[in-house]
Amino acid sequence: MEIIDNPNKKNWKEICSRLTSSYKENEEIVSKIFKDVETIGDEALTKYTLKYDNVLIKNFLVSETEMSNSVGKVDSELKKAITVAFNNIHKFHSAQKSKKIIVETSKGVECWQKKYPIESVGLYVPGGTAPLFSTLLMLAIPAKIAGCDEIIVCTPPDIDGKVSNVILYTAFLCGIKKLYKVGGIQSIAALSIGTESVPKVYKIFGPGNQFINSAKQYALKYNVSIDLPAGPSEVLIVADKTSNPSFVAIDLIAQAEHGIDSQSILVANDKNVIKSVLEETNKIISKLTRKNILNESMKNSKFVIFKNDIDAVDFINYYAPEHYMICVEKKQFYIDGLKNAGSVFIGNFSPETLGDYASGTNHTLPTSGFARQYSGVNLDSFLKSITFQKITKDGIRGIGPHVELLADAEGLDAHKMSVTLRLKEIQND
Amino acid sequence: MEIIDNPNKKNWKEICSRLTSSYKENEEIVSKIFKDVETIGDEALTKYTLKYDNVLIKNFLVSETEMSNSVGKVDSELKKAITVAFNNIHKFHSAQKSKKIIVETSKGVECWQKKYPIESVGLYVPGGTAPLFSTLLMLAIPAKIAGCDEIIVCTPPDIDGKVSNVILYTAFLCGIKKLYKVGGIQSIAALSIGTESVPKVYKIFGPGNQFINSAKQYALKYNVSIDLPAGPSEVLIVADKTSNPSFVAIDLIAQAEHGIDSQSILVANDKNVIKSVLEETNKIISKLTRKNILNESMKNSKFVIFKNDIDAVDFINYYAPEHYMICVEKKQFYIDGLKNAGSVFIGNFSPETLGDYASGTNHTLPTSGFARQYSGVNLDSFLKSITFQKITKDGIRGIGPHVELLADAEGLDAHKMSVTLRLKEIQND
């Protein structure tokens, strides 16, 4: 942890630098696995699942019966909680539906824009230390609302070759029909290329470790697109004396609990705030189970003091945090000054954790400063816009002669002629 | 040119394959130029501009006076035509503005999504054989409507070290303040990294040859994003006996005139349609100036016959054309069946050329089958969505206990505690 007092703008770049592993580092292993999947398909999936997940799997597809059977195997309170999350996420993403836009730009020139679902999408749900069913909710719900025809879920099997019941239950609740027990680079390769069992998709979604992220970058070579370039998770909290130091402390720690490369930033206008939060942080960490991770990741934490709110806002926009919590009296000032962030949490009773699970916003968000130019996952991530134009004879009479000149000025005479031939055809109409 | 009669689905993949150069082929030269720009900045821009554009340039920024002076140097009819295009593009892209979405997902849990401009964008306008001012219109207008703070335009200088007056005039009309006389890979490197004169941007837009496209792919390594992966331009026309064979022919040719790798596809339900279009094609080509290009690119052209409209629609969706012209009687059938395309042109008087310049839709569109998952450039390309949540004490009382369970099930105890501490704080309220 580092405390930085009123840093000069010159130093912001360094302060805001993130721990990101380079895609280059993993390129060798990623390209090898992709090549294997391309050559031997499912056999490669079996081989790498045995190697990395220590389990022999030949049939990757989880049956629909297995999914529906999971209903009886998940604690009823947990099912209720998942349903609360499901409903809020569903409400918020449904509200993102947009209407067809129709404009008559000139007389007889009607243009419109309409959104269409991406036909086939792949959702990656990490396994690892815990089954991340919340990620499945965040990806499957908007995919379903968008109307994607084919939704393929991949998630690594556990040591017994199973997928946890809570993931299966969530998949069932979301109406997923195709869930495959395959994770790691090999699953991203399968979604990019297609194998005997796993279909090729057009776009891949989902978080993961550095290997998954490198594999997603590599997938671009196979004309697959991805949701977001991903890096370690991060939070930036701006706090003043109206904030609650123990709330701020636990939220910094909650972020740091994700992994040793996570980053928690505190921005405050007052040294006493920093001091109180620091005291609470030390008290709380000792009570938690993931102490080993926290001791590492809290080293990436920075507590930054700005006397001036304007500088603080500038710094926050420069950092472009994935998660941004506003715990100050002058909330509106910080909201109005916002330019770059993934998701914003306003006030002392809006901890990031609520957004991670159940407020309704999406938790798949841009990290590493990508909030400067990327949105988090939302309904539009599963759609694409198509534009249309329908032009009448009057329409081409109006704009056609101008377009002839424009095409001519760009030296494209067949373009020009495509208009000329039509204008000739209708000259006596 | 190839005529294909009722192809079996097994062969669609091959028929729909595009001519695309691999990014790998150019990686060496691209990485060398990026490295040079990173090391010596403007000096590298001067060096490569001399090498590739054969002109010595030390001051890359075009002055605002130079831009405003161009007003008097462009033919007034051409200026009028550019204004017609400007107005239509402006109308259509302004209509794409979307409202803030606000939802109370649960009592006391207010979520919203709001779009924000990407602060800094780079627009690449190709030079080459002709000044592509239409591309500048297509990129600068939505960037301005979005409210991007900094809009940087790069375009290659001509042999006299100048930028054509029509480009300068268009830039002036669009309110561009920063236009740089630099093109090629070096301009993309400058926008990705920043030099003494060219600012680094967050997102790069614009078409270009295979070197520009490889450079844009490479830019991703510098945490810059791009509009679209780009490939050669293409059109697919579906026609029946109600179409006009000479219109269809000139539209196939207009597409092919872009470059030797362009592709024009005709889908028809009738051999006679194919025959008539073919005759017209041969007649028209002989009259055009770009015969050398056309003789090459028309080799990539395919005329495909489907007896069945359903198969034809399936094939068209499989191909996912950048430009898609519907010149048949059953227009609505083909519109309703649409799943994948960049921009659609409906009816005999809606040639693609109108959309290239002035109907109002954007001409920066997904090629090479990317229409399956990418939108063309639109207003949203210059924006990102940020989500917000403001949760009251009642709000966290309602969803908090569920979130505790969810965090617990994912093994994240600091996440759980961030809710628990708050629920404790308000238990006696």
Tab-separated table of C-alpha atoms in Angstrom, chain A residues 92-341:
chain	number	residue	atom	x	y	z
A	92	PHE	CA	-32.315	-3.604	-16.213
A	93	HIS	CA	-31.163	-5.292	-19.415
A	94	SER	CA	-34.694	-5.511	-20.835
A	95	ALA	CA	-34.994	-1.745	-20.413
A	96	GLN	CA	-32.004	-1.410	-22.762
A	97	LYS	CA	-34.034	-2.557	-25.765
A	98	SER	CA	-34.018	0.147	-28.382
A	99	LYS	CA	-36.479	0.930	-31.116
A	100	LYS	CA	-35.893	0.949	-34.827
A	101	ILE	CA	-34.789	4.428	-35.918
A	102	ILE	CA	-36.460	5.724	-39.086
A	103	VAL	CA	-35.591	9.021	-40.760
A	104	GLU	CA	-36.576	10.487	-44.101
A	105	THR	CA	-33.285	12.278	-44.644
A	106	SER	CA	-34.396	13.890	-47.921
A	107	LYS	CA	-37.706	13.634	-49.760
A	108	GLY	CA	-38.019	10.043	-50.977
A	109	VAL	CA	-34.902	8.883	-49.101
A	110	GLU	CA	-35.957	6.754	-46.178
A	111	CYS	CA	-33.216	5.395	-43.927
A	112	TRP	CA	-33.486	3.196	-40.895
A	113	GLN	CA	-31.378	1.373	-38.377
A	114	LYS	CA	-32.482	-1.824	-36.677
A	115	LYS	CA	-30.730	-4.073	-34.208
A	116	TYR	CA	-30.389	-7.809	-34.796
A	117	PRO	CA	-29.135	-10.515	-32.464
A	118	ILE	CA	-25.721	-12.039	-33.067
A	119	GLU	CA	-26.801	-15.521	-34.080
A	120	SER	CA	-24.276	-17.513	-32.130
A	121	VAL	CA	-22.415	-16.528	-28.959
A	122	GLY	CA	-20.079	-18.329	-26.556
A	123	LEU	CA	-20.112	-17.592	-22.842
A	124	TYR	CA	-17.116	-18.528	-20.739
A	125	VAL	CA	-17.766	-19.120	-17.054
A	126	PRO	CA	-14.582	-19.510	-15.007
A	127	GLY	CA	-14.298	-22.307	-12.534
A	128	GLY	CA	-11.210	-22.307	-10.361
A	129	THR	CA	-11.661	-21.762	-6.660
A	130	ALA	CA	-15.416	-21.162	-6.837
A	131	PRO	CA	-18.274	-21.657	-9.304
A	132	LEU	CA	-18.951	-18.187	-10.715
A	133	PHE	CA	-22.658	-18.555	-11.399
A	134	SER	CA	-23.007	-14.756	-11.146
A	135	THR	CA	-21.015	-14.427	-14.379
A	136	LEU	CA	-23.362	-16.869	-16.061
A	137	LEU	CA	-26.321	-14.696	-15.009
A	138	MET	CA	-24.593	-11.547	-16.311
A	139	LEU	CA	-23.932	-13.059	-19.739
A	140	ALA	CA	-26.830	-15.436	-20.334
A	141	ILE	CA	-29.602	-13.004	-19.400
A	142	PRO	CA	-28.756	-10.298	-21.977
A	143	ALA	CA	-27.943	-12.980	-24.584
A	144	LYS	CA	-31.434	-14.397	-24.115
A	145	ILE	CA	-33.115	-10.975	-24.169
A	146	ALA	CA	-31.179	-10.113	-27.347
A	147	GLY	CA	-32.532	-13.274	-28.948
A	148	CYS	CA	-29.261	-14.973	-29.867
A	149	ASP	CA	-30.205	-18.260	-31.575
A	150	GLU	CA	-27.380	-20.315	-30.195
A	151	ILE	CA	-25.896	-19.695	-26.751
A	152	ILE	CA	-22.980	-21.962	-25.940
A	153	VAL	CA	-21.653	-22.038	-22.386
A	154	CYS	CA	-18.224	-23.446	-21.548
A	155	THR	CA	-16.997	-23.952	-18.014
A	156	PRO	CA	-14.204	-26.146	-16.647
A	157	PRO	CA	-15.116	-29.441	-14.952
A	158	ASP	CA	-14.053	-30.145	-11.396
A	159	ILE	CA	-11.734	-32.993	-10.462
A	160	ASP	CA	-14.649	-35.438	-10.634
A	161	GLY	CA	-15.528	-34.310	-14.131
A	162	LYS	CA	-18.632	-32.486	-12.920
A	163	VAL	CA	-19.973	-28.972	-13.111
A	164	SER	CA	-21.258	-27.619	-9.815
A	165	ASN	CA	-25.003	-27.833	-9.225
A	166	VAL	CA	-25.324	-24.108	-8.725
A	167	ILE	CA	-23.894	-23.441	-12.212
A	168	LEU	CA	-26.208	-26.083	-13.689
A	169	TYR	CA	-29.166	-24.595	-11.851
A	170	THR	CA	-28.314	-21.081	-13.066
A	171	ALA	CA	-27.983	-22.366	-16.635
A	172	PHE	CA	-31.341	-24.080	-16.320
A	173	LEU	CA	-32.948	-20.901	-14.928
A	174	CYS	CA	-31.508	-18.882	-17.832
A	175	GLY	CA	-32.808	-21.354	-20.402
A	176	ILE	CA	-29.370	-22.499	-21.564
A	177	LYS	CA	-29.543	-25.649	-23.699
A	178	LYS	CA	-25.863	-26.218	-24.483
A	179	LEU	CA	-23.354	-26.276	-21.677
A	180	TYR	CA	-19.967	-27.896	-22.170
A	181	LYS	CA	-17.591	-29.146	-19.504
A	182	VAL	CA	-14.480	-27.616	-20.951
A	183	GLY	CA	-12.456	-24.660	-19.742
A	184	GLY	CA	-9.125	-22.942	-20.246
A	185	ILE	CA	-7.513	-21.996	-23.534
A	186	GLN	CA	-8.920	-25.155	-25.127
A	187	SER	CA	-12.486	-23.972	-24.593
A	188	ILE	CA	-11.829	-20.610	-26.242
A	189	ALA	CA	-10.152	-22.435	-29.138
A	190	ALA	CA	-13.163	-24.741	-29.457
A	191	LEU	CA	-15.577	-21.787	-29.556
A	192	SER	CA	-13.399	-20.026	-32.151
A	193	ILE	CA	-12.872	-22.978	-34.457
A	194	GLY	CA	-15.589	-25.491	-33.676
A	195	THR	CA	-15.022	-29.170	-32.906
A	196	GLU	CA	-17.127	-32.321	-33.311
A	197	SER	CA	-19.000	-31.409	-30.127
A	198	VAL	CA	-18.532	-27.668	-29.496
A	199	PRO	CA	-19.997	-25.345	-32.157
A	200	LYS	CA	-18.037	-22.390	-33.513
A	201	VAL	CA	-19.528	-19.058	-32.421
A	202	TYR	CA	-19.291	-15.498	-33.744
A	203	LYS	CA	-18.540	-13.720	-30.476
A	204	ILE	CA	-17.011	-14.864	-27.192
A	205	PHE	CA	-17.862	-13.336	-23.822
A	206	GLY	CA	-16.578	-13.793	-20.330
A	207	PRO	CA	-13.851	-13.064	-17.859
A	208	GLY	CA	-10.968	-15.292	-16.940
A	209	ASN	CA	-7.344	-15.432	-15.997
A	210	GLN	CA	-4.480	-14.234	-18.191
A	211	PHE	CA	-4.585	-17.449	-20.265
A	212	ILE	CA	-8.258	-17.008	-21.092
A	213	ASN	CA	-7.647	-13.385	-21.968
A	214	SER	CA	-4.719	-14.213	-24.216
A	215	ALA	CA	-6.823	-16.909	-25.858
A	216	LYS	CA	-9.620	-14.393	-26.459
A	217	GLN	CA	-7.141	-12.005	-28.102
A	218	TYR	CA	-5.889	-14.878	-30.230
A	219	ALA	CA	-9.454	-15.791	-31.211
A	220	LEU	CA	-9.625	-12.535	-33.191
A	221	LYS	CA	-7.389	-14.221	-35.776
A	222	TYR	CA	-10.252	-16.664	-36.400
A	223	ASN	CA	-12.674	-13.835	-37.213
A	224	VAL	CA	-14.367	-14.236	-33.866
A	225	SER	CA	-15.037	-11.085	-31.882
A	226	ILE	CA	-14.856	-10.680	-28.117
A	227	ASP	CA	-16.692	-8.676	-25.494
A	228	LEU	CA	-13.763	-6.837	-23.934
A	229	PRO	CA	-10.020	-7.061	-23.500
A	230	ALA	CA	-9.782	-7.982	-19.838
A	231	GLY	CA	-7.323	-7.290	-17.079
A	232	PRO	CA	-7.300	-7.598	-13.304
A	233	SER	CA	-10.331	-6.185	-11.499
A	234	GLU	CA	-10.119	-2.795	-9.778
A	235	VAL	CA	-12.054	-0.285	-7.702
A	236	LEU	CA	-11.565	3.413	-7.086
A	237	ILE	CA	-13.355	4.928	-4.107
A	238	VAL	CA	-13.567	8.659	-3.527
A	239	ALA	CA	-14.313	9.397	0.122
A	240	ASP	CA	-14.525	12.317	2.508
A	241	LYS	CA	-15.362	12.667	6.176
A	242	THR	CA	-19.035	11.874	5.503
A	243	SER	CA	-18.033	8.386	4.396
A	244	ASN	CA	-17.917	5.446	6.786
A	245	PRO	CA	-14.280	4.318	7.162
A	246	SER	CA	-15.155	0.700	7.805
A	247	PHE	CA	-17.408	0.600	4.742
A	248	VAL	CA	-14.654	2.113	2.613
A	249	ALA	CA	-12.119	-0.308	4.054
A	250	ILE	CA	-14.204	-3.424	3.402
A	251	ASP	CA	-14.946	-2.292	-0.157
A	252	LEU	CA	-11.247	-1.786	-0.892
A	253	ILE	CA	-10.595	-5.231	0.557
A	254	ALA	CA	-13.493	-6.888	-1.288
A	255	GLN	CA	-11.939	-5.782	-4.548
A	256	ALA	CA	-8.512	-7.005	-3.482
A	257	GLU	CA	-9.915	-10.423	-2.609
A	258	HIS	CA	-10.398	-11.277	-6.323
A	259	GLY	CA	-6.731	-11.996	-6.940
A	260	ILE	CA	-3.192	-10.927	-6.201
A	261	ASP	CA	-3.217	-8.571	-9.181
A	262	SER	CA	-6.432	-6.732	-8.199
A	263	GLN	CA	-6.139	-3.049	-7.403
A	264	SER	CA	-7.961	-0.827	-4.891
A	265	ILE	CA	-7.529	2.941	-5.051
A	266	LEU	CA	-8.743	5.408	-2.466
A	267	VAL	CA	-8.999	9.087	-3.331
A	268	ALA	CA	-9.682	11.472	-0.465
A	269	ASN	CA	-9.435	15.157	0.320
A	270	ASP	CA	-8.356	14.628	3.872
A	271	LYS	CA	-5.466	12.812	5.541
A	272	ASN	CA	-7.676	11.847	8.449
A	273	VAL	CA	-9.981	9.946	6.124
A	274	ILE	CA	-7.001	8.019	4.800
A	275	LYS	CA	-5.834	7.343	8.322
A	276	SER	CA	-9.197	6.050	9.542
A	277	VAL	CA	-9.685	3.840	6.495
A	278	LEU	CA	-6.192	2.428	6.915
A	279	GLU	CA	-6.876	1.506	10.530
A	280	GLU	CA	-10.121	-0.217	9.603
A	281	THR	CA	-8.438	-2.031	6.731
A	282	ASN	CA	-5.845	-3.570	9.006
A	283	LYS	CA	-8.487	-4.601	11.526
A	284	ILE	CA	-10.720	-6.237	8.930
A	285	ILE	CA	-8.097	-8.157	6.949
A	286	SER	CA	-7.135	-10.197	9.994
A	287	LYS	CA	-10.702	-11.557	10.178
A	288	LEU	CA	-10.912	-12.811	6.605
A	289	THR	CA	-10.184	-16.195	5.014
A	290	ARG	CA	-8.403	-15.037	1.866
A	291	LYS	CA	-5.561	-13.423	3.850
A	292	ASN	CA	-2.849	-14.763	1.533
A	293	ILE	CA	-4.367	-13.131	-1.521
A	294	LEU	CA	-5.151	-9.943	0.399
A	295	ASN	CA	-1.652	-9.530	1.754
A	296	GLU	CA	-0.367	-9.598	-1.806
A	297	SER	CA	-3.046	-7.574	-3.558
A	298	MET	CA	-3.241	-4.825	-0.936
A	299	LYS	CA	0.359	-4.035	-1.939
A	300	ASN	CA	-1.090	-2.743	-5.244
A	301	SER	CA	-3.390	-0.433	-3.343
A	302	LYS	CA	-2.875	3.320	-3.467
A	303	PHE	CA	-4.336	5.960	-1.182
A	304	VAL	CA	-4.201	9.302	-2.946
A	305	ILE	CA	-4.872	12.676	-1.337
A	306	PHE	CA	-6.160	15.624	-3.384
A	307	LYS	CA	-6.930	18.905	-1.645
A	308	ASN	CA	-8.850	20.057	-4.681
A	309	ASP	CA	-12.034	18.355	-5.926
A	310	ILE	CA	-11.347	19.377	-9.523
A	311	ASP	CA	-7.963	17.669	-9.500
A	312	ALA	CA	-9.544	14.624	-7.877
A	313	VAL	CA	-12.149	14.372	-10.659
A	314	ASP	CA	-9.463	14.813	-13.318
A	315	PHE	CA	-7.388	12.090	-11.727
A	316	ILE	CA	-10.344	9.718	-11.515
A	317	ASN	CA	-11.162	10.261	-15.194
A	318	TYR	CA	-7.519	9.709	-16.036
A	319	TYR	CA	-7.506	6.440	-14.101
A	320	ALA	CA	-10.832	5.413	-15.703
A	321	PRO	CA	-11.790	2.881	-13.012
A	322	GLU	CA	-13.714	-0.313	-13.698
A	323	HIS	CA	-15.699	0.209	-10.487
A	324	TYR	CA	-16.093	3.702	-9.103
A	325	MET	CA	-17.630	4.377	-5.711
A	326	ILE	CA	-18.673	7.889	-4.759
A	327	CYS	CA	-18.773	8.225	-0.972
A	328	VAL	CA	-18.605	11.984	-0.516
A	329	GLU	CA	-20.980	14.770	0.437
A	330	LYS	CA	-20.662	16.512	-2.962
A	331	LYS	CA	-21.967	13.510	-4.892
A	332	GLN	CA	-23.435	15.501	-7.740
A	333	PHE	CA	-20.135	17.278	-8.375
A	334	TYR	CA	-18.385	13.951	-8.843
A	335	ILE	CA	-21.197	12.557	-10.988
A	336	ASP	CA	-21.291	15.634	-13.215
A	337	GLY	CA	-17.521	15.558	-13.706
A	338	LEU	CA	-17.468	11.921	-14.729
A	339	LYS	CA	-16.017	11.014	-18.113
A	340	ASN	CA	-14.631	7.491	-17.792
A	341	ALA	CA	-15.717	4.544	-15.651
